[in-house]
Coordinates of C-alpha atoms in Angstrom, one line a residue:
X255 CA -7.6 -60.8 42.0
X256 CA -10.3 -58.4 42.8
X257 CA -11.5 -56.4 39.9
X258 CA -11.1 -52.6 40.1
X259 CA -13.6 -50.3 37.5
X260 CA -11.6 -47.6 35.6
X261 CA -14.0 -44.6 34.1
X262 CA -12.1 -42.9 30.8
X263 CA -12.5 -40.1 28.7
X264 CA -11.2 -40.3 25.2
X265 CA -11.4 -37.2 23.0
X266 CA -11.5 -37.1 19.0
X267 CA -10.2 -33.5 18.1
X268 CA -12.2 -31.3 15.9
X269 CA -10.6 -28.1 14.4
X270 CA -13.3 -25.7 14.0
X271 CA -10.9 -22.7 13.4
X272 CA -12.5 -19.5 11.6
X273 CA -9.4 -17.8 10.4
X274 CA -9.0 -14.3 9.9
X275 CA -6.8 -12.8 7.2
X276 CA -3.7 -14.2 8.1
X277 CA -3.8 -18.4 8.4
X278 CA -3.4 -19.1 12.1
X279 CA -1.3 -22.1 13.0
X280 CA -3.5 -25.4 13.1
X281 CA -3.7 -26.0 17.5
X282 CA -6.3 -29.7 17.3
X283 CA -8.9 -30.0 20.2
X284 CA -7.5 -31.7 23.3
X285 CA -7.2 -32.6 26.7
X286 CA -5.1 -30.7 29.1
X287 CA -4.5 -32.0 32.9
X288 CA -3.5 -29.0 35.1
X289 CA -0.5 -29.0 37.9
X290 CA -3.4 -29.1 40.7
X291 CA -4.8 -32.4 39.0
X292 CA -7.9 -30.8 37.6
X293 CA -9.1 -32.4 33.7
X294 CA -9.7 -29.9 31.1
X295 CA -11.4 -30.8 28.1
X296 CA -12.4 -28.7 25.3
X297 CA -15.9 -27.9 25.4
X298 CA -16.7 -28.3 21.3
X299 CA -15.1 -31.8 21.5
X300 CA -17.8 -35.0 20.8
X301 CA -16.9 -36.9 23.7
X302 CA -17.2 -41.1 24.9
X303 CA -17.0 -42.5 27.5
X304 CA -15.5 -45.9 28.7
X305 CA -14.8 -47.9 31.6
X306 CA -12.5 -50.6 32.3
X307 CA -11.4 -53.0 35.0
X308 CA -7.4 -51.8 35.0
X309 CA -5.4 -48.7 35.9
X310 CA -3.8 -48.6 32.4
X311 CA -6.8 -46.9 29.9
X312 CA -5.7 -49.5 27.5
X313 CA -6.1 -52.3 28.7
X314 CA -9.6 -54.4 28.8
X315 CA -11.4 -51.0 27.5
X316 CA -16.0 -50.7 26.7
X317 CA -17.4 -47.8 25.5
X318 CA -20.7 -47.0 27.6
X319 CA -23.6 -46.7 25.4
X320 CA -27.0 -45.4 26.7
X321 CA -30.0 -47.6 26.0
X322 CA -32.7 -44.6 27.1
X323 CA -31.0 -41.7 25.1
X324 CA -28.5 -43.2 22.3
X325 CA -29.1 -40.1 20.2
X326 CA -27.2 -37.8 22.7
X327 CA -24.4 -40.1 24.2
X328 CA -22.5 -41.5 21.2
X329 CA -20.8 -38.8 21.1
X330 CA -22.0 -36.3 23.8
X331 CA -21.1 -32.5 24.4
X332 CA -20.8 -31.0 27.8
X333 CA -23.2 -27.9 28.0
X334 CA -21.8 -26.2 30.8
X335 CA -18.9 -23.9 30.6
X336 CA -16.4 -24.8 33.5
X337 CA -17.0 -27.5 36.4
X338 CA -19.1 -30.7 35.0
X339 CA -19.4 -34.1 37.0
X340 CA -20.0 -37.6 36.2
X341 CA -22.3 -39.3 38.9
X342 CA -22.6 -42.8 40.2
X343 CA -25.5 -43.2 42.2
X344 CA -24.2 -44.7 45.2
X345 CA -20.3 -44.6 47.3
X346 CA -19.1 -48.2 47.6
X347 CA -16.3 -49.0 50.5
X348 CA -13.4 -49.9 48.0
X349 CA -12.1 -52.6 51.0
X350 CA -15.5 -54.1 52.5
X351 CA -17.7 -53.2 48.9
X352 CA -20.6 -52.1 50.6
X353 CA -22.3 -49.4 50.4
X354 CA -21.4 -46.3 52.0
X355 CA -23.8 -44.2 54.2
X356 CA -25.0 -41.9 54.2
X357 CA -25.9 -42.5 50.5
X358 CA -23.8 -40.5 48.5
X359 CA -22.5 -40.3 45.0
X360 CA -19.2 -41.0 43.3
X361 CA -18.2 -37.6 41.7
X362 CA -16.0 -37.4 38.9
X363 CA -15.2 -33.9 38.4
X364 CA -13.9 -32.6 34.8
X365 CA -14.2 -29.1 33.3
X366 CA -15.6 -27.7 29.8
X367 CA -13.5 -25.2 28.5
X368 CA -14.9 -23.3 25.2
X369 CA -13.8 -19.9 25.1
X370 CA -10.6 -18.7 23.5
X371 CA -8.1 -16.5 25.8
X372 CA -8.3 -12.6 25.1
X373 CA -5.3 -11.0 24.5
X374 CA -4.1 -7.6 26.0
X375 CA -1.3 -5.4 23.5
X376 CA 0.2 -2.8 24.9
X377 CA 2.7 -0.4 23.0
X378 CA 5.3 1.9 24.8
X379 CA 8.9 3.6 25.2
X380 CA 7.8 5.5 21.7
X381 CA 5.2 8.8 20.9
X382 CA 2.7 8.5 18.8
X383 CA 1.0 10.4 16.2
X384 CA -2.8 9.2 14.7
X385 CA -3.2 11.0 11.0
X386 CA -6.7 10.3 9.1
X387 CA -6.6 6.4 10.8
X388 CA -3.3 6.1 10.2
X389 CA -0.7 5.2 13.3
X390 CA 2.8 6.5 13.7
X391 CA 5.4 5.7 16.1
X392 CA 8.7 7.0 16.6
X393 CA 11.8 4.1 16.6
X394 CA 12.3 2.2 19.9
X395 CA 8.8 0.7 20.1
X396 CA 7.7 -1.5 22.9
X397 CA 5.2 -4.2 22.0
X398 CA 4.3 -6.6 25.1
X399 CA 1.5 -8.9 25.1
X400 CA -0.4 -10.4 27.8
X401 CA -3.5 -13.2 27.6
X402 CA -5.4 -14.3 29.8
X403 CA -8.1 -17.3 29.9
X404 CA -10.8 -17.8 32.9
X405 CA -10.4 -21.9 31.9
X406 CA -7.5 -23.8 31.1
X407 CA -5.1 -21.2 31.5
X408 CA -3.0 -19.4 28.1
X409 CA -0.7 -22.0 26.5
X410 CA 0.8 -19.7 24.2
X411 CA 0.7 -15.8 22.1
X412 CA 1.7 -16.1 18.0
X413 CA 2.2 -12.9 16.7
X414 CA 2.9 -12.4 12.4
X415 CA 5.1 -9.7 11.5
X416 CA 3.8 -8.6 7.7
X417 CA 2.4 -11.5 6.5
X418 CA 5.1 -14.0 8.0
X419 CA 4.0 -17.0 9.1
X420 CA 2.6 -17.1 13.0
X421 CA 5.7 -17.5 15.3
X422 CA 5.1 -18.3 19.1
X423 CA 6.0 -14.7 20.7
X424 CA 8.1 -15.3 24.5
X425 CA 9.0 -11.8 24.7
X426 CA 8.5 -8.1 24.4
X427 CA 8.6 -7.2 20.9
X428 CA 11.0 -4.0 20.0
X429 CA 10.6 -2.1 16.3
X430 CA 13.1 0.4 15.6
X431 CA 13.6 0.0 11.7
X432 CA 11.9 2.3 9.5
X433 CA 9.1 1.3 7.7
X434 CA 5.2 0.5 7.3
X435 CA 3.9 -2.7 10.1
X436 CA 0.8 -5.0 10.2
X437 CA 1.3 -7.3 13.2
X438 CA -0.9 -10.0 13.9
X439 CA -1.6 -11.4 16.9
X440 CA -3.4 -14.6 19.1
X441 CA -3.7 -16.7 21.5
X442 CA -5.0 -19.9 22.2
X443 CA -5.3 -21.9 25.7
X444 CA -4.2 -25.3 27.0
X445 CA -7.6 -27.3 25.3
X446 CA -6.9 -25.8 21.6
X447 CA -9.4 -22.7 21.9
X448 CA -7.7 -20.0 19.4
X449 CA -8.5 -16.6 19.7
X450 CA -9.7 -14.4 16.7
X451 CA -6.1 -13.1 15.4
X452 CA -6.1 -9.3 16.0
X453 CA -4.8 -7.2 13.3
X454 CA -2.6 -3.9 14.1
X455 CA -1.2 -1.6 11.0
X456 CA 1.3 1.0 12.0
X457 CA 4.2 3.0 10.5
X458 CA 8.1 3.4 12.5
X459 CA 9.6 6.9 11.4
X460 CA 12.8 6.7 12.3
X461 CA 13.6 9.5 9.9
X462 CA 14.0 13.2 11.1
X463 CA 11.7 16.0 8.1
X464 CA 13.8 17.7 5.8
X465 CA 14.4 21.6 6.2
X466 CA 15.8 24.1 4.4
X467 CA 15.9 27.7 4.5
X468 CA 16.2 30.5 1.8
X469 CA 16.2 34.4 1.9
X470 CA 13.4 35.5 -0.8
X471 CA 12.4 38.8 -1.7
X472 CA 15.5 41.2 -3.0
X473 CA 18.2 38.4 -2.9
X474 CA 21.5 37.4 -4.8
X475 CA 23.4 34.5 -2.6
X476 CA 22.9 35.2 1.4
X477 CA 22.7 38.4 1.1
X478 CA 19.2 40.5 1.4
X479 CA 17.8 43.9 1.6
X480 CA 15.6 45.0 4.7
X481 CA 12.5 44.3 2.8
X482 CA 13.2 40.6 2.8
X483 CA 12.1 37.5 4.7
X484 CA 13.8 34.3 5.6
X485 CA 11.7 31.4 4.6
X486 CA 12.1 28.4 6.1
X487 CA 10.6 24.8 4.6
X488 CA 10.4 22.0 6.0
X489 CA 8.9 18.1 4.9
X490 CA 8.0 15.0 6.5
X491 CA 6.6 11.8 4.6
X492 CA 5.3 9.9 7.2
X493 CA 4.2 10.8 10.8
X494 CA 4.0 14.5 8.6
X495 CA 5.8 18.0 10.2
X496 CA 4.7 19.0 13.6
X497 CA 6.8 22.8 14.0
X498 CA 9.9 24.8 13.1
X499 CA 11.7 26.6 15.8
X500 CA 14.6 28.8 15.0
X501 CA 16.9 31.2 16.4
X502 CA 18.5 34.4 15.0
X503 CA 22.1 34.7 17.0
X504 CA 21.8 34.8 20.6
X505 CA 18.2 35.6 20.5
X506 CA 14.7 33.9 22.1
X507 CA 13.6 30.9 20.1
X508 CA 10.7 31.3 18.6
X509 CA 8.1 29.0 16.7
X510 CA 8.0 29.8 12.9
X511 CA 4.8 30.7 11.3
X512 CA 5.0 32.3 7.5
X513 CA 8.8 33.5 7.2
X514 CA 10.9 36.0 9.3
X515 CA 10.9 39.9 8.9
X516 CA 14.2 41.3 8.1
X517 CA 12.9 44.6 8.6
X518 CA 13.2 44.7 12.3
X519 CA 17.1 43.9 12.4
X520 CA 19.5 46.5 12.6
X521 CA 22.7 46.5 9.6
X522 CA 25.0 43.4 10.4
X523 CA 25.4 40.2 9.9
X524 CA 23.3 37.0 11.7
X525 CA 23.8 33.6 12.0
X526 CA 20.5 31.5 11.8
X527 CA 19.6 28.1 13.3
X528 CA 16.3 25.8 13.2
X529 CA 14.6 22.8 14.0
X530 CA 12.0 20.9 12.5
X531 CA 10.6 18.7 14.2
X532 CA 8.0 15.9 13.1
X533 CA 4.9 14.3 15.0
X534 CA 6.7 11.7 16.7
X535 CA 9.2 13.7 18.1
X536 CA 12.2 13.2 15.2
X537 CA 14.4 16.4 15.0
X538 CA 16.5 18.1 12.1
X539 CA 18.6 20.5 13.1
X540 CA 20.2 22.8 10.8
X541 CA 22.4 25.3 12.1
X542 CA 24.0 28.3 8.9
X543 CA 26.1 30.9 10.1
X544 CA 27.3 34.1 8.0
X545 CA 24.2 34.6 6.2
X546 CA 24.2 38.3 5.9
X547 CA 22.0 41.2 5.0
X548 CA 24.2 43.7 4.8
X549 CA 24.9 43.7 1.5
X550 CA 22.9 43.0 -1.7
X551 CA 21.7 42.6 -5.1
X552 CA 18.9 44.1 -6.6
X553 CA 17.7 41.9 -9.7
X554 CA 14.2 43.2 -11.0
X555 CA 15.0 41.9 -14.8
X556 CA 12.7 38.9 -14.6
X557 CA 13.9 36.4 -16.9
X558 CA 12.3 35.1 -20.4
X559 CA 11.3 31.6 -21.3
X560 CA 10.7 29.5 -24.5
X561 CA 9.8 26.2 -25.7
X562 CA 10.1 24.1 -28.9
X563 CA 8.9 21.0 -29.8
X564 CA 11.4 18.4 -31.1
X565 CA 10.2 15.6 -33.2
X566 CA 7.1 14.8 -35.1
X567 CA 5.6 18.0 -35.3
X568 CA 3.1 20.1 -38.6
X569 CA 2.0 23.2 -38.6
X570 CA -1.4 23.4 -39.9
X571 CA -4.6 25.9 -38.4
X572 CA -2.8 24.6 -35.3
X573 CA 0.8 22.9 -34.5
X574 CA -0.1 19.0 -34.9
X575 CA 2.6 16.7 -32.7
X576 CA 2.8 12.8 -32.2
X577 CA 3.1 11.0 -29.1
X578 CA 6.8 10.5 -30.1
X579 CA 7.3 14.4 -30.0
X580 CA 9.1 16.0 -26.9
X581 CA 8.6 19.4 -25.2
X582 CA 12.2 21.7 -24.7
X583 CA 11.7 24.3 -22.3
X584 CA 14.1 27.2 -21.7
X585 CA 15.2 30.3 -20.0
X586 CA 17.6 33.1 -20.2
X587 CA 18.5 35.8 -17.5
X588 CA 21.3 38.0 -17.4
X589 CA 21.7 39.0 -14.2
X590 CA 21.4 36.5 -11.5
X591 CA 20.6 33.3 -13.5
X592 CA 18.0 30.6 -14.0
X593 CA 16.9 28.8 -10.8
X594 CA 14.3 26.9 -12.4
X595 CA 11.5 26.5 -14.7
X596 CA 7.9 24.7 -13.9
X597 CA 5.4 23.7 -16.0
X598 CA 1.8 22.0 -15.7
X599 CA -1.3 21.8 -17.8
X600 CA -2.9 24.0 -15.9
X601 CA -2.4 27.6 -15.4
X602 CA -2.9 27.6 -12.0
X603 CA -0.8 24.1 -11.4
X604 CA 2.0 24.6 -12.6
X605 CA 3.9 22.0 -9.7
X606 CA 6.0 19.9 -12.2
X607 CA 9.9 20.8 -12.3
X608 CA 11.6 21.2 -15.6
X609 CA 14.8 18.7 -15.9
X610 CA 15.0 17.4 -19.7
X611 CA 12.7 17.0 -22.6
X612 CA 9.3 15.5 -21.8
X613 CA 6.4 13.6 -24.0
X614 CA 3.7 15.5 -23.9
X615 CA -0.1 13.4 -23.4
X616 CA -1.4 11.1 -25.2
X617 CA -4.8 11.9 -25.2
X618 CA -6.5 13.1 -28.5
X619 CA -6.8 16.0 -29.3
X620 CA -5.6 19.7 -27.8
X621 CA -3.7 20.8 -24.9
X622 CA -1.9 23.6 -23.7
X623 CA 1.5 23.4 -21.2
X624 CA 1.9 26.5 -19.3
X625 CA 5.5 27.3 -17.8
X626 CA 7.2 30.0 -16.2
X627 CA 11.0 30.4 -15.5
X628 CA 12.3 31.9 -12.5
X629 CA 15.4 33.3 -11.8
X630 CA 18.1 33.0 -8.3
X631 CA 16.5 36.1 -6.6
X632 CA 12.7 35.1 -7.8
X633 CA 11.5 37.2 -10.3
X634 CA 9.8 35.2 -12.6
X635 CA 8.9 35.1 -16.3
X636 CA 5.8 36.3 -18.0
X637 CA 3.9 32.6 -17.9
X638 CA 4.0 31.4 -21.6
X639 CA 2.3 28.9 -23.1
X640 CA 2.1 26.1 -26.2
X641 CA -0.5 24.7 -27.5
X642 CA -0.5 21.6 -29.8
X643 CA -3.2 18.9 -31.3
X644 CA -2.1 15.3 -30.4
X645 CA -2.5 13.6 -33.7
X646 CA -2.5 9.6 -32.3
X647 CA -5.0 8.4 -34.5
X648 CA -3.8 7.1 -37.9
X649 CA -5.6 7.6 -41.4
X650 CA -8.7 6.1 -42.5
X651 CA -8.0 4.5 -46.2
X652 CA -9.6 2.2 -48.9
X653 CA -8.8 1.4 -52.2
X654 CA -11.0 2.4 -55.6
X655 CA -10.8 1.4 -59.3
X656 CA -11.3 3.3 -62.0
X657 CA -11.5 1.4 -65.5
X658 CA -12.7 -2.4 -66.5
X659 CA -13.5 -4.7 -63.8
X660 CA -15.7 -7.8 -62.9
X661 CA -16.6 -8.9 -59.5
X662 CA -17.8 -12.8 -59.1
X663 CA -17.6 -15.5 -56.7
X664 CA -16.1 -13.1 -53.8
X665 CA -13.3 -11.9 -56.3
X666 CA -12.6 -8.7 -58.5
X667 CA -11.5 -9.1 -61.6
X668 CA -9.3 -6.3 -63.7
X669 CA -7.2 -5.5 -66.4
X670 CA -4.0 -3.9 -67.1
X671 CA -6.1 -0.9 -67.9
X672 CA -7.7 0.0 -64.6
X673 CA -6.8 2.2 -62.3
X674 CA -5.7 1.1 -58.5
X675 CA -6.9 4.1 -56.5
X676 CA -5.8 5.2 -53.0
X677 CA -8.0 7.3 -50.9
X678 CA -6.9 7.8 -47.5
X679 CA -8.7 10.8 -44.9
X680 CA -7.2 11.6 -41.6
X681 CA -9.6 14.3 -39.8
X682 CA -6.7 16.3 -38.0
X683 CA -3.0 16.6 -39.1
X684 CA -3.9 15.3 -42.6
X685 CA -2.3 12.5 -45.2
X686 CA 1.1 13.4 -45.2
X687 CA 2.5 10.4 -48.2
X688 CA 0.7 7.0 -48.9
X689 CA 2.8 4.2 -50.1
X690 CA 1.7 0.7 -51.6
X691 CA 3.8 -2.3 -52.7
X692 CA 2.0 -5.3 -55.0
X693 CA 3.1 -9.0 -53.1
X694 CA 6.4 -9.2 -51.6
X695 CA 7.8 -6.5 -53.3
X696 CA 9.4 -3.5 -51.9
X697 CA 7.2 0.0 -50.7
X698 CA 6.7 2.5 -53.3
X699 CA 5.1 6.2 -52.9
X700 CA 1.7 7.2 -54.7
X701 CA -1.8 7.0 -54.4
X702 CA -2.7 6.0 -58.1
X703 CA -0.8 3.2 -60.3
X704 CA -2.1 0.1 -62.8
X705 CA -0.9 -3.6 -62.2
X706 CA 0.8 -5.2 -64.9
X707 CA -0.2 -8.4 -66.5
X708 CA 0.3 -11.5 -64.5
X709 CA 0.5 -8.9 -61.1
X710 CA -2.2 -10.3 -58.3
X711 CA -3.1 -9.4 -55.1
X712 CA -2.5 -9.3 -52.1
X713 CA -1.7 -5.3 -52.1
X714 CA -0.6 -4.1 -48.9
X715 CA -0.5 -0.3 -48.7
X716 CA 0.5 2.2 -45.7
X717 CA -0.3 5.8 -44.8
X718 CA 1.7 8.5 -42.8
X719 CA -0.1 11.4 -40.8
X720 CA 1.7 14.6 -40.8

């Protein structure tokens, strides 16, 4: 049987992966024959080759070593991106084996691939809204993806949806729920390249702002003098509030700026509607009929507020709380009623919302809380204010002896005679009571007592701050 030579390429597979955030999934080096017949390898691969005398690679297989240049052959890298070739020097007739002429070589063609496919994201089907760096979309967002690679072609796209493991992505991707997105996203090509994952954060608000309107100035209920406005407020906590539009019965919409004038509508009764609308195109609509100005109220008796502290609490040069103590705050208005009361520690933020009883800070020392009540048509309080020392720190004490003692070898002798001294100093509230108990026994109050025979220590003694 005549013997036939059979050139092979065997590959070891090297991951050299650099991962970004995210752990892509593991995709090994490798070899990749394409439809058309063409041999992809991976260009970062080591690479050896071998010949043999049989079609099957293997059967009767010798690596090829170079005697002239071992250092670079066992393994060797290709160094050209794309088409490489493997050269015999002379084309031998495969039937008569002799040599073909002209002289020409055997060419075996295989191509170097060692670039990672880009992919292309595209997002549609939603608006969008950019805010300091931050992304916004409304719901019904259209994510497609599309690689390409100039080499061995785009074997697959992995996309992570917040920090899930990397799923292979056949499809367009749709978001419509309601809630902050980082998706992740790479490809890699028929010989193992991966592309470096690209990292999108975005927000879906699905979620229309929240509106509400109110008649300030002379007010009780819906019903307003002339000198009144219509104030309309509106929220959005994500893609934020883009403009109000309302309507006063069948007149021209208009966009609202910093409340309606009453004053330019004539004695009757109006029906308002409005829309708030947020950056991305979500919509509230709120639509109140009967809200007259006919008749109305006039409530100039502004209201009167109070507070008391309930708990630990000493009145000394200044009123001395704990951080147990609580704050009461409270109103009284005889005419329209409380609407609110706010408070802050600051007289010019005053943003918190009275509901219940509060602990007041914990930090050392003084502070004020400033509040203000207002009533249903507005008028507001004179702003009080309360000022308190928190007392958190707890007394500083020792012990002294008055009478016979002895001190040796690290212990203190006494009698029955001396005197057991407590001192104890607190620099703010003051020493309310001291109290002292002699071993196990129970508490007692005092600050000066003598032990009787046979007592020893330990003495364990406590201190209360006013």
């Amino acid at each position: 049987m005549k013997n036939r030579l059979l050139l092979v390429f065997l590959v070891f597979a090297v991951n050299s992966v650099v991962l970004m955030g995210q752990d892509r999934l593991d995709h090994p080096s490798k070899m990749y024959q394409a439809e058309n017949g063409k041999l992809f390898v991976n260009k970062h691969q080591p690479m050896y080759l071998f010949i043999g005398n049989a079609p099957a690679s293997t059967e009767n297989m010798h690596r090829l070593e170079s005697h002239e240049t071992p250092q670079y052959s066992n393994p060797f890298y290709f160094d050209t991106e794309g088409l490489n070739t493997i050269r015999t020097p002379s084309q031998v007739d495969t039937i008569t084996k002799k040599m073909v002429y002209p002289v020409a070589d055997i060419v075996f063609d295989v191509y170097a691939d060692g670039m990672a496919p880009v992919t292309k994201v595209s997002w549609s089907k939603a608006d969008r809204h950019v805010d300091n760096g931050s992304v916004f979309y409304r719901k019904g967002l259209k994510v497609s993806l599309e690689a390409a690679d100039q080499m061995s072609g785009v074997e697959q796209i992995y996309i992570s949806k917040n920090g899930a493991p990397f799923l292979a992505c056949t499809d367009t991707l749709r978001f419509d729920a309601e809630g902050d997105y980082e998706l992740k996203v790479y490809a890699v090509d028929h010989v193992g390249n991966a592309e470096d994952v690209q990292s999108y954060q975005f927000t879906i608000d699905a979620t229309p702002p929240v509106a509400n309107w109110s008649l300030e100035g002379n007010v009780h209920g819906k019903a307003a003098s002339g000198d009144s406005k219509i104030v309309i407020a509106a929220k959005d906590t994500r893609s934020g509030l883009k403009q109000i539009r309302y309507q006063i019965n069948d007149q021209p919409v208009h966009v609202y700026k910093d409340g309606i004038d009453l004053s330019v509508l004539p004695t009757g009764e109006y029906a308002l509607k409005y829309w708030a609308e947020d950056h991305v195109g979500n919509v509230f609509e709120g639509n109140d009929v009967g809200a007259s100005v006919l008749a109305f109220v006039v409530d100039r008796t502004p209201p009167t507020a109070s507070s008391l502290v309930l708990g630990d609490q000493f009145m000394g040069e200044v009123l001395y709380v704990s951080p147990r103590s609580q704050l009461q705050l409270s109103a009284r208005d005889t005419v329209s009623g409380i609407h609110n009361i706010i408070y802050g520690y600051s007289q010019r933020f005053m943003d918190e919302i009275y509901e219940r009883p509060f602990r007041l800070e914990e930090k050392q020392g003084l502070q004020t809380v400033w509040f203000q009540a207002l009533d249903m048509v507005s008028n507001r309080s004179v702003i009080e204010k309360i000022t308190v020392f928190m007392d958190n720190e707890a007394p500083m004490s020792r012990i002294e002896f008055d009478g016979p003692r002895f001190f040796t070898r690290d212990t203190l002798f006494i009698s029955s005679e001396t005197s057991i001294l407590l001192k104890s100093e607190d620099p703010d509230s003051g020493v309310d009571q001291m109290a002292y108990r002699i071993n196990e026994g129970s508490y007692q109050n005092g600050s000066r007592f003598k032990l009787a025979k046979g007592d020893g220590m330990p003495l364990h003694s406590k201190q209360q701050i006013r």
